[in-house]
Each structure stands twice: as structure tokens, then as C-alpha cells.
Tab-separated table of C-alpha atoms and ligand atoms in Angstrom:
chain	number	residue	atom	x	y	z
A	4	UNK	CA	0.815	18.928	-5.351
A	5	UNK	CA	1.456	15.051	-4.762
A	6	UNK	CA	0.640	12.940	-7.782
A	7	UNK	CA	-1.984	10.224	-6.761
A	8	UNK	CA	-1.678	6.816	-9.068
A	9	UNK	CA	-4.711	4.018	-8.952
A	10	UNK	CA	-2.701	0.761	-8.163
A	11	UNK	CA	-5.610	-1.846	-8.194
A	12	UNK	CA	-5.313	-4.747	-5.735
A	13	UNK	CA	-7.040	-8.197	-5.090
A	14	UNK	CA	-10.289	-8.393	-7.175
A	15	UNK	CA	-11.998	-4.356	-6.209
A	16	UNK	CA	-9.614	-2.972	-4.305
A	17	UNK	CA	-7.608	0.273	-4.888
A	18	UNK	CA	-3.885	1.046	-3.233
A	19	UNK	CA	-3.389	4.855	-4.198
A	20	UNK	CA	0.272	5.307	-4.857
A	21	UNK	CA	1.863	9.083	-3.914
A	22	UNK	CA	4.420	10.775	-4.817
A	23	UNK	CA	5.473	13.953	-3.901
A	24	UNK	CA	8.033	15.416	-6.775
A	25	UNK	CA	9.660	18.223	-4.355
A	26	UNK	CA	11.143	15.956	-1.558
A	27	UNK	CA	11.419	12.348	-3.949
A	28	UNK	CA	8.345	11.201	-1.369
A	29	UNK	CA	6.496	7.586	-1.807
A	30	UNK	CA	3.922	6.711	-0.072
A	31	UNK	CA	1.410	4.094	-0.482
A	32	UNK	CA	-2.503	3.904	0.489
A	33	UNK	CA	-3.827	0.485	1.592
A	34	UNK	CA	-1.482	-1.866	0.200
A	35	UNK	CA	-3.868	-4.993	-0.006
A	36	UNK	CA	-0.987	-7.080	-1.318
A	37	UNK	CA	3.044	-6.189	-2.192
A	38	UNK	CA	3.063	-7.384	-5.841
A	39	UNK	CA	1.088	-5.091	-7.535
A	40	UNK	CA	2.265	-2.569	-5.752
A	41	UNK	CA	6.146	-2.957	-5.915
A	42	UNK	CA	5.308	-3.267	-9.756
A	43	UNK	CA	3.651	0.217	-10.189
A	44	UNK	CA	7.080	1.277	-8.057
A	45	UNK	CA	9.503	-0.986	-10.269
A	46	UNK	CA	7.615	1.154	-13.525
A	47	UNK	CA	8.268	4.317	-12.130
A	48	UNK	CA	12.138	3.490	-11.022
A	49	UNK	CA	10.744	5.255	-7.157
A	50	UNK	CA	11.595	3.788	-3.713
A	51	UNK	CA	8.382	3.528	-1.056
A	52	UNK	CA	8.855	5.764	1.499
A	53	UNK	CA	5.629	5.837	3.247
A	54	UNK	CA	2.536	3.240	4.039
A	55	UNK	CA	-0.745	4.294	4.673
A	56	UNK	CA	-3.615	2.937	6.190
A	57	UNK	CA	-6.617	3.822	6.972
A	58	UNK	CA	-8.068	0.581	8.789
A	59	UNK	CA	-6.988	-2.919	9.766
A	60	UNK	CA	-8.434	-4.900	7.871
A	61	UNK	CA	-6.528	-7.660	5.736
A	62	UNK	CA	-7.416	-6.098	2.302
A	63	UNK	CA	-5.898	-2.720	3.369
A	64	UNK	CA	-2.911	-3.585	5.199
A	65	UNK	CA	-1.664	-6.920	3.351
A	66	UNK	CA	1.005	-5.991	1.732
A	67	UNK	CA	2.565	-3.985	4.874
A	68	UNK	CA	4.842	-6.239	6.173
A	69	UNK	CA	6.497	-7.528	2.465
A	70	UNK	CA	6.986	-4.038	1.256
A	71	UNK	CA	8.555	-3.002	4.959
A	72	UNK	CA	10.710	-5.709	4.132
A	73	UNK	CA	11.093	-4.920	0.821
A	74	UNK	CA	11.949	-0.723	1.178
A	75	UNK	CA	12.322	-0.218	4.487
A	76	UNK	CA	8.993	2.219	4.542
A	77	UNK	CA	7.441	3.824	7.294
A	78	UNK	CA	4.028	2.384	8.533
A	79	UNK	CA	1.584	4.905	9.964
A	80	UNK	CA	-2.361	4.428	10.646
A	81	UNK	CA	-4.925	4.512	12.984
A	82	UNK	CA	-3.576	4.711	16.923
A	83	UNK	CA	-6.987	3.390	18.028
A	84	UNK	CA	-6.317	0.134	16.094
A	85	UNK	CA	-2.360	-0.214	16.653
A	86	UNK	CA	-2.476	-3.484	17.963
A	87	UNK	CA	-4.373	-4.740	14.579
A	88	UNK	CA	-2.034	-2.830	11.995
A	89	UNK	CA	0.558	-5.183	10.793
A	90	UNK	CA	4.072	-3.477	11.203
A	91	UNK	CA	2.812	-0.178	12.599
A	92	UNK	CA	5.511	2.464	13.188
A	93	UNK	CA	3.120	5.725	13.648
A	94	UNK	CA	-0.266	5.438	15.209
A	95	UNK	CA	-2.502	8.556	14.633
A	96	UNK	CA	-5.969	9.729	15.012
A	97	UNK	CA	-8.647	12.517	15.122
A	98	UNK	CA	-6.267	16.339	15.039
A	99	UNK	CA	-2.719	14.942	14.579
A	100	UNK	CA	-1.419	15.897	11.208
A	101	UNK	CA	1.537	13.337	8.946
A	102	UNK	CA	3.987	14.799	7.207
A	103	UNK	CA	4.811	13.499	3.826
A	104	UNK	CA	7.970	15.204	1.584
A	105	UNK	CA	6.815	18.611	1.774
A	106	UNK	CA	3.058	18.272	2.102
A	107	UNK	CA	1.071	17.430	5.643
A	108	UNK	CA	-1.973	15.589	5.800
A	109	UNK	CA	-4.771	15.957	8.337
A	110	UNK	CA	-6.036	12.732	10.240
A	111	UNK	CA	-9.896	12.316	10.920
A	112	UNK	CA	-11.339	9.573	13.169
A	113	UNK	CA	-13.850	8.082	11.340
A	114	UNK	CA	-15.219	4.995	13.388
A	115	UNK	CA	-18.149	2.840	12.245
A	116	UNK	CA	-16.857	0.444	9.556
A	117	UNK	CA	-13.854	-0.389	12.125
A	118	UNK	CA	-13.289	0.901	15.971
A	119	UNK	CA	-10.456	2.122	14.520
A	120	UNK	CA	-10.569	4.091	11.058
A	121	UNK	CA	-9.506	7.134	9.771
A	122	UNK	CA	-9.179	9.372	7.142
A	123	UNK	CA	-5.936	11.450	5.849
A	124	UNK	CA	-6.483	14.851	4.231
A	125	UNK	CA	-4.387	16.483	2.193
A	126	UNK	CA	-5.750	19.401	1.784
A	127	UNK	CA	-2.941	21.786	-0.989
A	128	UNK	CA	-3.674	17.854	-2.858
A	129	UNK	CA	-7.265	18.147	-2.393
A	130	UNK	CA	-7.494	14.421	-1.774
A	131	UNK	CA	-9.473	12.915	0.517
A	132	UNK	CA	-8.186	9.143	1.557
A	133	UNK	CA	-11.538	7.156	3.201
A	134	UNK	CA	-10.785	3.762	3.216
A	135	UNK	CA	-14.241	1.653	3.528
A	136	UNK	CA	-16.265	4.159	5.250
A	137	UNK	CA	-17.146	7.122	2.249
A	138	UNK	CA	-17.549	4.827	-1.103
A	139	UNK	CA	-18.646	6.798	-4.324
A	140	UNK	CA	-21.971	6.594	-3.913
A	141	UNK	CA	-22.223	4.322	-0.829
A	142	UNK	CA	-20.804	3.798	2.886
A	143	UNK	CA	-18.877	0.878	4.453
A	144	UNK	CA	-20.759	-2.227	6.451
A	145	UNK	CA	-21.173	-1.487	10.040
A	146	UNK	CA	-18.889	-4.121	11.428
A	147	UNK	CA	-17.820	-2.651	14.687
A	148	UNK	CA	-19.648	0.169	15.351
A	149	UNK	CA	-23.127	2.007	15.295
A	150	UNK	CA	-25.195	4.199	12.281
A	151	UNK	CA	-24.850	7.124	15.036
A	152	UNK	CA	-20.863	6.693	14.136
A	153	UNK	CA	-21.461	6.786	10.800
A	154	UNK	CA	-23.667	9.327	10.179
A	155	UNK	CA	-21.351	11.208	12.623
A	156	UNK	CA	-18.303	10.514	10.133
A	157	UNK	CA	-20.010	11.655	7.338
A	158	UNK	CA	-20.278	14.930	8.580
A	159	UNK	CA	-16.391	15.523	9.065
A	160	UNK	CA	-16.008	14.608	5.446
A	161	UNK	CA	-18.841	16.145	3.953
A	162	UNK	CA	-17.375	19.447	5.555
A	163	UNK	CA	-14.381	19.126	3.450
A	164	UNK	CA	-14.351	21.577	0.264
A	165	UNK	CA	-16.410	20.734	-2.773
A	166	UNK	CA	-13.640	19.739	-4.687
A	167	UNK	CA	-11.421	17.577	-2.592
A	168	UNK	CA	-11.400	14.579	-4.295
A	169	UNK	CA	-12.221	11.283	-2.718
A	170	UNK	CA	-10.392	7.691	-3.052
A	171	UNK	CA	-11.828	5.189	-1.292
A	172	UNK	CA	-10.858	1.425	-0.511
A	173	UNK	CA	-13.005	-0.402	-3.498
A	174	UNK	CA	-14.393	-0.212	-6.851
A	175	UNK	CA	-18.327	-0.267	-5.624
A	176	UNK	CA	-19.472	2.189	-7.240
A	177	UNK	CA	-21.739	1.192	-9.891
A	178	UNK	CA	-23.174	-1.169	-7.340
A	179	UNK	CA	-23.765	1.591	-5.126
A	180	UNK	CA	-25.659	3.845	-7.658
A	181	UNK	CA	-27.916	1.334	-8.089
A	182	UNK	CA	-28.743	1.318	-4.456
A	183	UNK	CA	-29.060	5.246	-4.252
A	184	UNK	CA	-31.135	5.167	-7.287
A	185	UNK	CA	-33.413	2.417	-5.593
A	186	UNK	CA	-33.553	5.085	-2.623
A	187	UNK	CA	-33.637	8.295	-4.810
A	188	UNK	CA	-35.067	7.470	-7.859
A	189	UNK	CA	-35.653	10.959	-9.105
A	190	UNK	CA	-32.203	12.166	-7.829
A	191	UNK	CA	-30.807	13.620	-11.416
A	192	UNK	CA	-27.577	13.579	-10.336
A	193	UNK	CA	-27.790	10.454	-9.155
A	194	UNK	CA	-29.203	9.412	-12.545
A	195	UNK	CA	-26.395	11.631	-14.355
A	196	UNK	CA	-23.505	10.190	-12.332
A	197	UNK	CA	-24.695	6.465	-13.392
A	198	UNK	CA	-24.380	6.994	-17.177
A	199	UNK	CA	-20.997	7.412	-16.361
A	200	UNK	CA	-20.649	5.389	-14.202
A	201	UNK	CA	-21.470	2.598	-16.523
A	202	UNK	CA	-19.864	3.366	-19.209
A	203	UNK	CA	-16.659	3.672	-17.466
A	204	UNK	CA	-17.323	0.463	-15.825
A	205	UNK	CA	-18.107	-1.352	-19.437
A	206	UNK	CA	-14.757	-0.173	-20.594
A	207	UNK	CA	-13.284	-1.571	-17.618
A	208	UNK	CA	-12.181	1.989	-16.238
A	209	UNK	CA	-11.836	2.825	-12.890
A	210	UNK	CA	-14.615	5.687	-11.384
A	211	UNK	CA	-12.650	6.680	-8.709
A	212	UNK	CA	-11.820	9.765	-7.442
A	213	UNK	CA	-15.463	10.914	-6.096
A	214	UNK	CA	-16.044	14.269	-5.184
A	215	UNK	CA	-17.158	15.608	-1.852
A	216	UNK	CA	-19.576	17.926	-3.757
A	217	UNK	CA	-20.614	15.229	-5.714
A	218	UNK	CA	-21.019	12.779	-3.157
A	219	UNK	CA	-23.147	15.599	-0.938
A	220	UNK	CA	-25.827	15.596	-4.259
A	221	UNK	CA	-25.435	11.482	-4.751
A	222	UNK	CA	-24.592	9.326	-1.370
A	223	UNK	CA	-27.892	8.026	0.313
A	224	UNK	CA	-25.474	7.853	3.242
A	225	UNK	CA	-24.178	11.441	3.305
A	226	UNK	CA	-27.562	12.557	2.265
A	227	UNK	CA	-29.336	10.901	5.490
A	228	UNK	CA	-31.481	13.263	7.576
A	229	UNK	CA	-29.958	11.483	10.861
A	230	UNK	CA	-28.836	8.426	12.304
A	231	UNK	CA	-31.789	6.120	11.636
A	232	UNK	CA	-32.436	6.825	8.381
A	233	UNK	CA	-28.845	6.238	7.741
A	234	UNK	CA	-28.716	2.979	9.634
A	235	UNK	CA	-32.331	1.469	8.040
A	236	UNK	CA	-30.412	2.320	4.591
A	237	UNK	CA	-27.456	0.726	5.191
A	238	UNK	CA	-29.780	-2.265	6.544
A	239	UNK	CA	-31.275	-2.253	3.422
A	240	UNK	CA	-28.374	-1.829	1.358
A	241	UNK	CA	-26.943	-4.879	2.713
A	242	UNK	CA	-29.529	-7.014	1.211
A	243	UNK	CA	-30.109	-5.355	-2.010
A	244	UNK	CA	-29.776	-7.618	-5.204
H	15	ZN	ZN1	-12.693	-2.855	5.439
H	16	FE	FE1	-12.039	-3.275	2.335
């Protein structure tokens, strides 16, 4: 069972930190930027082994190239975007599996927020990594591809088991309720998930990791009948105060 830390990055983003205690494993998750990261490794006296990513963008894969440098760690992430992944060593994508110390994660193709994004399972973890496409609550922006890839994504990972836990890229989620309470307004769990929500969010807590079984009974993107609904949400969602 890996251990999975919250290393928080630029001003909402997470880097998930992993460590697997059989083989000594490190990996990190969408290093936005080295610092913060080779400080939660400095605390814990481990040496990166592995980086993660699950798109290209420069909030995920900032820090790839200093902490290369810096601990001579494998890069792997999406094949279908190797040209745009600073430093990669590994591309992967939809079937291939990654090993990591003694557990193996399971890669997805998840296209919509990027051509080229994917998702790692690790399923004896029951984690879930989803970059900017599933958000607690919410979905990525549609920057390169179509609400047909999307809604097509979020039936690979609401297929996963109930309680697979989900990390995604930011801290949106409060934002996000809002949203799905604007779209489901008598959606109790919805409503239930957003007391907490908040009050994590007032004490300055972190709300991540989701649930796929929660996010099948609170995302107004997982929850949409088919493609069009899920795109004229997102449309809306993207100019909701
Ligand atoms: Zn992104
Ligand atoms: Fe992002």
C-alpha cells in the first residue's frame, strides 16, 4: 500500500508525493515547481525515484527538469503528448501498466482537457491520479478537445471501484460545489459534501482525495446524461460567478 502525501504547489495546485515502503520507492505526481517538493523529500530524509505526469501543462510538469537534475528520477507520462513533457523518459497511454517499487499502476487515456492526458491507477492503493480532467466536484476546461471526449473519460473513471480515491491537479473544489449545487440544487449529497467542504476550506484544509462513489452522487460532469448536456455545463460552468 503506497503512502500518498499532499505536497501543495503554486497558489491551488497539488503534487501527490508516493512512497512505496517495500522497495524504498519515490515518486512524485505533477511537480508544478521543485522547491516545495524537494522540501517535503528533504523532511522525510527519501530520494525521488519516480515523476509523474498526467498532462503537459506548465503547472504539472514544472518542476521536472530541476528535480531530474536534482535526483536523477525517472520521467514517465502521457506518449500522446511526449513532445510537450519536459524531460520525458517513459511515454505511456490507454492499457500499458508502470511499475513503481512493488506496486503497478494502470494508465487510462483520458483526452479532453489536453490531446494528451491520462490517468494512473493504482488499484491494491486504491488511488486514482486525474490530473485536470476529474476535479472533486467538477471537470477540467476543454482546451484541446471535445465534451464527446470528456464525457467519454468520465466513464473509464467512473467505472473504477467506489472507493478508489481520487487526487486531482487543484484545490477547486468548493468552487465546484457551488456550480453543481447551481445545477442540482436538491442534490443532498451535493448539499452534504459542501458543509464539509467549507469548513475544511475555512480552516485552510485541503478536501482532496474525492471518491469515485462520491463523485458518481456529486459531479454535474460525471452525472451528465450524454455529451451535450455535459458540454452546455461545462459552457456554463466557465462563466459562473
Ligand atoms: Zn491543465
Ligand atoms: Fe492545472
Amino acid at each position: 500500500m503506497l503512502s500518498i502525501d499532499l505536497v501543495p504547489c503554486l497558489s491551488d495546485n497539488y503534487a501527490y508525493l508516493l512512497h512505496d515502503p517495500v522497495s524504498g520507492a519515490v515518486g512524485i505526481v505533477d511537480p508544478s515547481e521543485a522547491p516545495p517538493v524537494l522540501a517535503a523529500l528533504a523532511a522525510r530524509g527519501w530520494k525521488l525515484t519516480h515523476i509523474f505526469n498526467t498532462h503537459h501543462h506548465f503547472d504539472h510538469t514544472g518542476g521536472n527538469i530541476p528535480l531530474k537534475e536534482a535526483t536523477g528520477a525517472v520521467v514517465i507520462g502521457p506518449k500522446a503528448d511526449a513532445h510537450r513533457i519536459p524531460g520525458l523518459d517513459t511515454g505511456v497511454g490507454e492499457g500499458d501498466t508502470v511499475t513503481f517499487g512493488t506496486e503497478t499502476g494502470g494508465v487510462f487515456d483520458i483526452p479532453a482537457h489536453t490531446t494528451g492526458h491520462i490517468a494512473l491507477y493504482f488499484a491494491a492503493s486504491k488511488a486514482v491520479f486525474t490530473g485536470d480532467t476529474l476535479f472533486a466536484m467538477g471537470c477540467g476546461r476543454l482546451f484541446e478537445g471535445t465534451p464527446a471526449d470528456m464525457f467519454a473519460a468520465m466513464r473509464k473513471l467512473e467505472a473504477l471501484p467506489g472507493d478508489t480515491r481520487v487526487y486531482c491537479g487543484h484545490e477547486y473544489t468548493e468552487s465546484n460545489g457551488r456550480f453543481a449545487l447551481h445545477v442540482e440544487p436538491d442534490n443532498a449529497d451535493i448539499q452534504a459534501e459542501m458543509v464539509k467542504v467549507r469548513a475544511l476550506r475555512a480552516a485552510h484544509e485541503p478536501t482532496i482525495p474525492s471518491t469515485i462513489a462520491l463523485e458518481r452522487r456529486t459531479n454535474p460532469f460525471m452525472r451528465a446524461a450524454n455529451a451535450g448536456e455535459l458540454g452546455a455545463r461545462r459552457a456554463a460552468k466557465d462563466s459562473f460567478k
